[in-house]
Coordinates of C-alpha atoms in Angstrom, one line a residue:
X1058 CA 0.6 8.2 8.1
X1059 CA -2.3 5.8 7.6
X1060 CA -2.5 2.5 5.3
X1061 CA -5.7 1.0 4.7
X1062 CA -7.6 -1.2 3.0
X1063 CA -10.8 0.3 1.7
X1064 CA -12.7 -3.2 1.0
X1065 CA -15.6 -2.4 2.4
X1066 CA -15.7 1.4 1.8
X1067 CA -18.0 1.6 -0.5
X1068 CA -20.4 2.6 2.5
X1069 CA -21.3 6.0 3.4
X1070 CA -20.7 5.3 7.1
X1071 CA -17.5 3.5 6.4
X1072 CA -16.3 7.0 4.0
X1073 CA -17.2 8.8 6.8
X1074 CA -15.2 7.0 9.5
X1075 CA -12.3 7.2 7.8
X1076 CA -13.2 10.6 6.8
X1077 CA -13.3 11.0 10.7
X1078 CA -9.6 9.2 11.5
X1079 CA -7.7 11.2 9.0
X1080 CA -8.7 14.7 10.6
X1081 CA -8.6 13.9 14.6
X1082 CA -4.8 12.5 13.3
X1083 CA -3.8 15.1 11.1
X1084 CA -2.4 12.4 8.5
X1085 CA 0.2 13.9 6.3
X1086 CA 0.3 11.0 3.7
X1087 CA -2.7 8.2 3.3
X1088 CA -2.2 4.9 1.2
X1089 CA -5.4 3.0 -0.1
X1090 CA -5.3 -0.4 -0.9
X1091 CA -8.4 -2.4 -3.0
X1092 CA -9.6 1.1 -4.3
X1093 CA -12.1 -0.5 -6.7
X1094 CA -10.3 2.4 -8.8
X1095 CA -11.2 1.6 -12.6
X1096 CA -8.6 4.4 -13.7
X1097 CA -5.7 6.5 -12.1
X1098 CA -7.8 9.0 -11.4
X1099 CA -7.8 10.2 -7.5
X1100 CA -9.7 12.8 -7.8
X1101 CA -12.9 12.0 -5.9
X1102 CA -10.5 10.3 -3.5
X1103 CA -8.5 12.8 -2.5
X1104 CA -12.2 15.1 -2.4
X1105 CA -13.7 12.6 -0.2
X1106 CA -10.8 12.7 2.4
X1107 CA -9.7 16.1 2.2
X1108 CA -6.4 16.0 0.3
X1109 CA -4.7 18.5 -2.2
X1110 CA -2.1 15.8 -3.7
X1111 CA -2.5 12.4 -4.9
X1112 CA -1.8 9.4 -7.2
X1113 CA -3.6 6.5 -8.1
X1114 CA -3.3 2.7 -10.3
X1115 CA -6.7 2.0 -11.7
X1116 CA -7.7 -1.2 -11.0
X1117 CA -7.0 -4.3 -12.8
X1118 CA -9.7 -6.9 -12.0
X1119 CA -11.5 -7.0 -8.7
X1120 CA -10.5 -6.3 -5.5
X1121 CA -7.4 -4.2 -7.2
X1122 CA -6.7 -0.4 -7.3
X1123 CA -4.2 1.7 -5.0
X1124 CA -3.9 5.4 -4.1
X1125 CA -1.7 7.4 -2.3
X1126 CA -2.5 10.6 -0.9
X1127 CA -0.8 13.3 0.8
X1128 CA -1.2 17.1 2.4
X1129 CA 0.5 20.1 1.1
X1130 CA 3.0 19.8 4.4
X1131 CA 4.6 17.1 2.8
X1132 CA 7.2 16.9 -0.8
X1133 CA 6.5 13.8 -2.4
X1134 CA 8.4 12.4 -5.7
X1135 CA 6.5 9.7 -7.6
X1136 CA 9.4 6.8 -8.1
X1137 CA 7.7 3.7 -9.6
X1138 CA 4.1 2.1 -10.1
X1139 CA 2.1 -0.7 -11.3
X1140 CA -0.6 -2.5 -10.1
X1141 CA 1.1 -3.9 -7.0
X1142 CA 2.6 -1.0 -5.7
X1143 CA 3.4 3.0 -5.1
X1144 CA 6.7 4.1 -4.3
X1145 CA 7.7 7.1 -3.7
X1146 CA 10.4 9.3 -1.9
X1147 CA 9.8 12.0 0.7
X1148 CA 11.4 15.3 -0.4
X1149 CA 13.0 17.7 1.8
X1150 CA 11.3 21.0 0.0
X1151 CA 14.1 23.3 0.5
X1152 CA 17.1 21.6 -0.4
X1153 CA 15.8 18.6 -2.5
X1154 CA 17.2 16.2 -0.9
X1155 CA 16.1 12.4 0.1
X1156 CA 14.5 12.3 3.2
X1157 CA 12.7 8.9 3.7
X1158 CA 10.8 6.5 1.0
X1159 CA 7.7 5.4 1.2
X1160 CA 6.3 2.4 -1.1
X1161 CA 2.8 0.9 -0.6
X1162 CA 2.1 -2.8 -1.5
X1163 CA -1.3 -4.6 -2.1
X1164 CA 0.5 -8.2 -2.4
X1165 CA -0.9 -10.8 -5.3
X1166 CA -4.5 -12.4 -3.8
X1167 CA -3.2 -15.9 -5.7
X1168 CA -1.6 -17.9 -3.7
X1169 CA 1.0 -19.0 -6.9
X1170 CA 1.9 -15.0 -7.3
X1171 CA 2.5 -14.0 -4.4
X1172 CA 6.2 -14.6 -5.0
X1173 CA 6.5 -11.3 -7.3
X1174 CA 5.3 -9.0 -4.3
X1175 CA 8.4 -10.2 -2.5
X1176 CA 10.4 -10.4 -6.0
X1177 CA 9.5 -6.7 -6.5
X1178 CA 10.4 -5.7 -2.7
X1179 CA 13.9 -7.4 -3.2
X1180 CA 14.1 -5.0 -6.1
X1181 CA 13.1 -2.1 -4.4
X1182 CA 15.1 -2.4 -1.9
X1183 CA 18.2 -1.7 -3.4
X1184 CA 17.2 1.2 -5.5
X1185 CA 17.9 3.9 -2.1
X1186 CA 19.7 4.4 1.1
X1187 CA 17.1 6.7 2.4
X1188 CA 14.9 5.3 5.6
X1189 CA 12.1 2.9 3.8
X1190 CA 8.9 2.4 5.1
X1191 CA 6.7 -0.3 3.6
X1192 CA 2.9 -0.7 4.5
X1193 CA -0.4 -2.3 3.0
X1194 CA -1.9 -5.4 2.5
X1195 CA 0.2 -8.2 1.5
X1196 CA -2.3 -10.4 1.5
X1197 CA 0.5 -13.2 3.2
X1198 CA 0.3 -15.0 6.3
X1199 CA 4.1 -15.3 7.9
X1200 CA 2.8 -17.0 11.4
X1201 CA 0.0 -18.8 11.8
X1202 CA -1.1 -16.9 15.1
X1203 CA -2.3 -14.6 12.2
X1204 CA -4.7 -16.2 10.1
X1205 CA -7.9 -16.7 11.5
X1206 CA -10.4 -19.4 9.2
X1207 CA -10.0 -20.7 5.8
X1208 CA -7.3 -23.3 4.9
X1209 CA -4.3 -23.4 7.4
X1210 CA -1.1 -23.2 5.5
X1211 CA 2.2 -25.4 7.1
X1212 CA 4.5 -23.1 8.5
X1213 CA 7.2 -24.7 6.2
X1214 CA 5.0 -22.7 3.4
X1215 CA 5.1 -19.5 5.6
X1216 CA 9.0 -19.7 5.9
X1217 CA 9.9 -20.3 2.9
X1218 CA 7.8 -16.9 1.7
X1219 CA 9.4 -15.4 4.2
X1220 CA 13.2 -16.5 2.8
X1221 CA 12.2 -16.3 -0.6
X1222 CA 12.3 -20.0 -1.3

């Protein structure tokens, strides 16, 4: 499994570097954050990178847009979406059952949002048992070892994200 955030792949080189990381791994399931997506369709996506499956949220102002992709190896069951997140749950294909969830977050860029990406992970979190793996860019500083340039933020600020408060 691979999460990454494709600012920046709008180069050729760049498509083909990831192109590159996703085959000598073998990744089974790929989640794209900052697609520049302007619909939900994956299509040239899931050409570009060498997928059979995957689902998409078209972008909603810049620097938005998610994907998730996966191989035929693996039974994925579309949950929930919007624009700050994919979840879905890992299938066993035999029997149906839950094996393990998987939801990918691109957290809100403004600073005075950024409360509903953990508002909505509180949310998630009760709707399954199953193992839950979360991944992406939640565009949130918890420790200031972290952030490198622009304005500092008080770690009061990053604990109180952290906590909810």
């Amino acid at each position: 499994m691979l999460s990454l955030n494709c600012r920046g792949l709008g180069r050729p080189e760049a498509v083909q570097e990831a192109r590159s990381l996703i085959q000598m791994h073998r990744l089974l399931v790929v989640f794209l954050s900052e697609t520049s997506l302007f619909s939900n369709d994956v299509e040239s996506l899931r050409r570009n990178f060498g997928f059979p499956n995957g689902v998409g949220v078209g972008s909603f102002g810049r620097g938005r847009g998610l994907a998730l992709l996966w191989t035929n190896e693996v039974c994925v069951k579309l949950q929930t979406y919007d624009k700050l997140h994919i979840d879905v749950m890992v299938i066993d294909p035999t029997s149906g059952a839950d094996l393990w969830r998987f939801t990918g977050i691109y957290g809100e860029a403004r600073r005075d949002r950024r409360y509903r990406s953990w508002e909505l992970l509180e949310f998630l979190s009760v709707q399954s048992d199953a193992p839950w793996i979360c991944a992406g860019d939640f565009n949130e500083t918890l420790d200031a070892r972290e952030q490198f340039g622009g304005l500092t933020r008080s770690e009061r600020q990053m604990d109180s994200r952290r906590w909810g408060g």
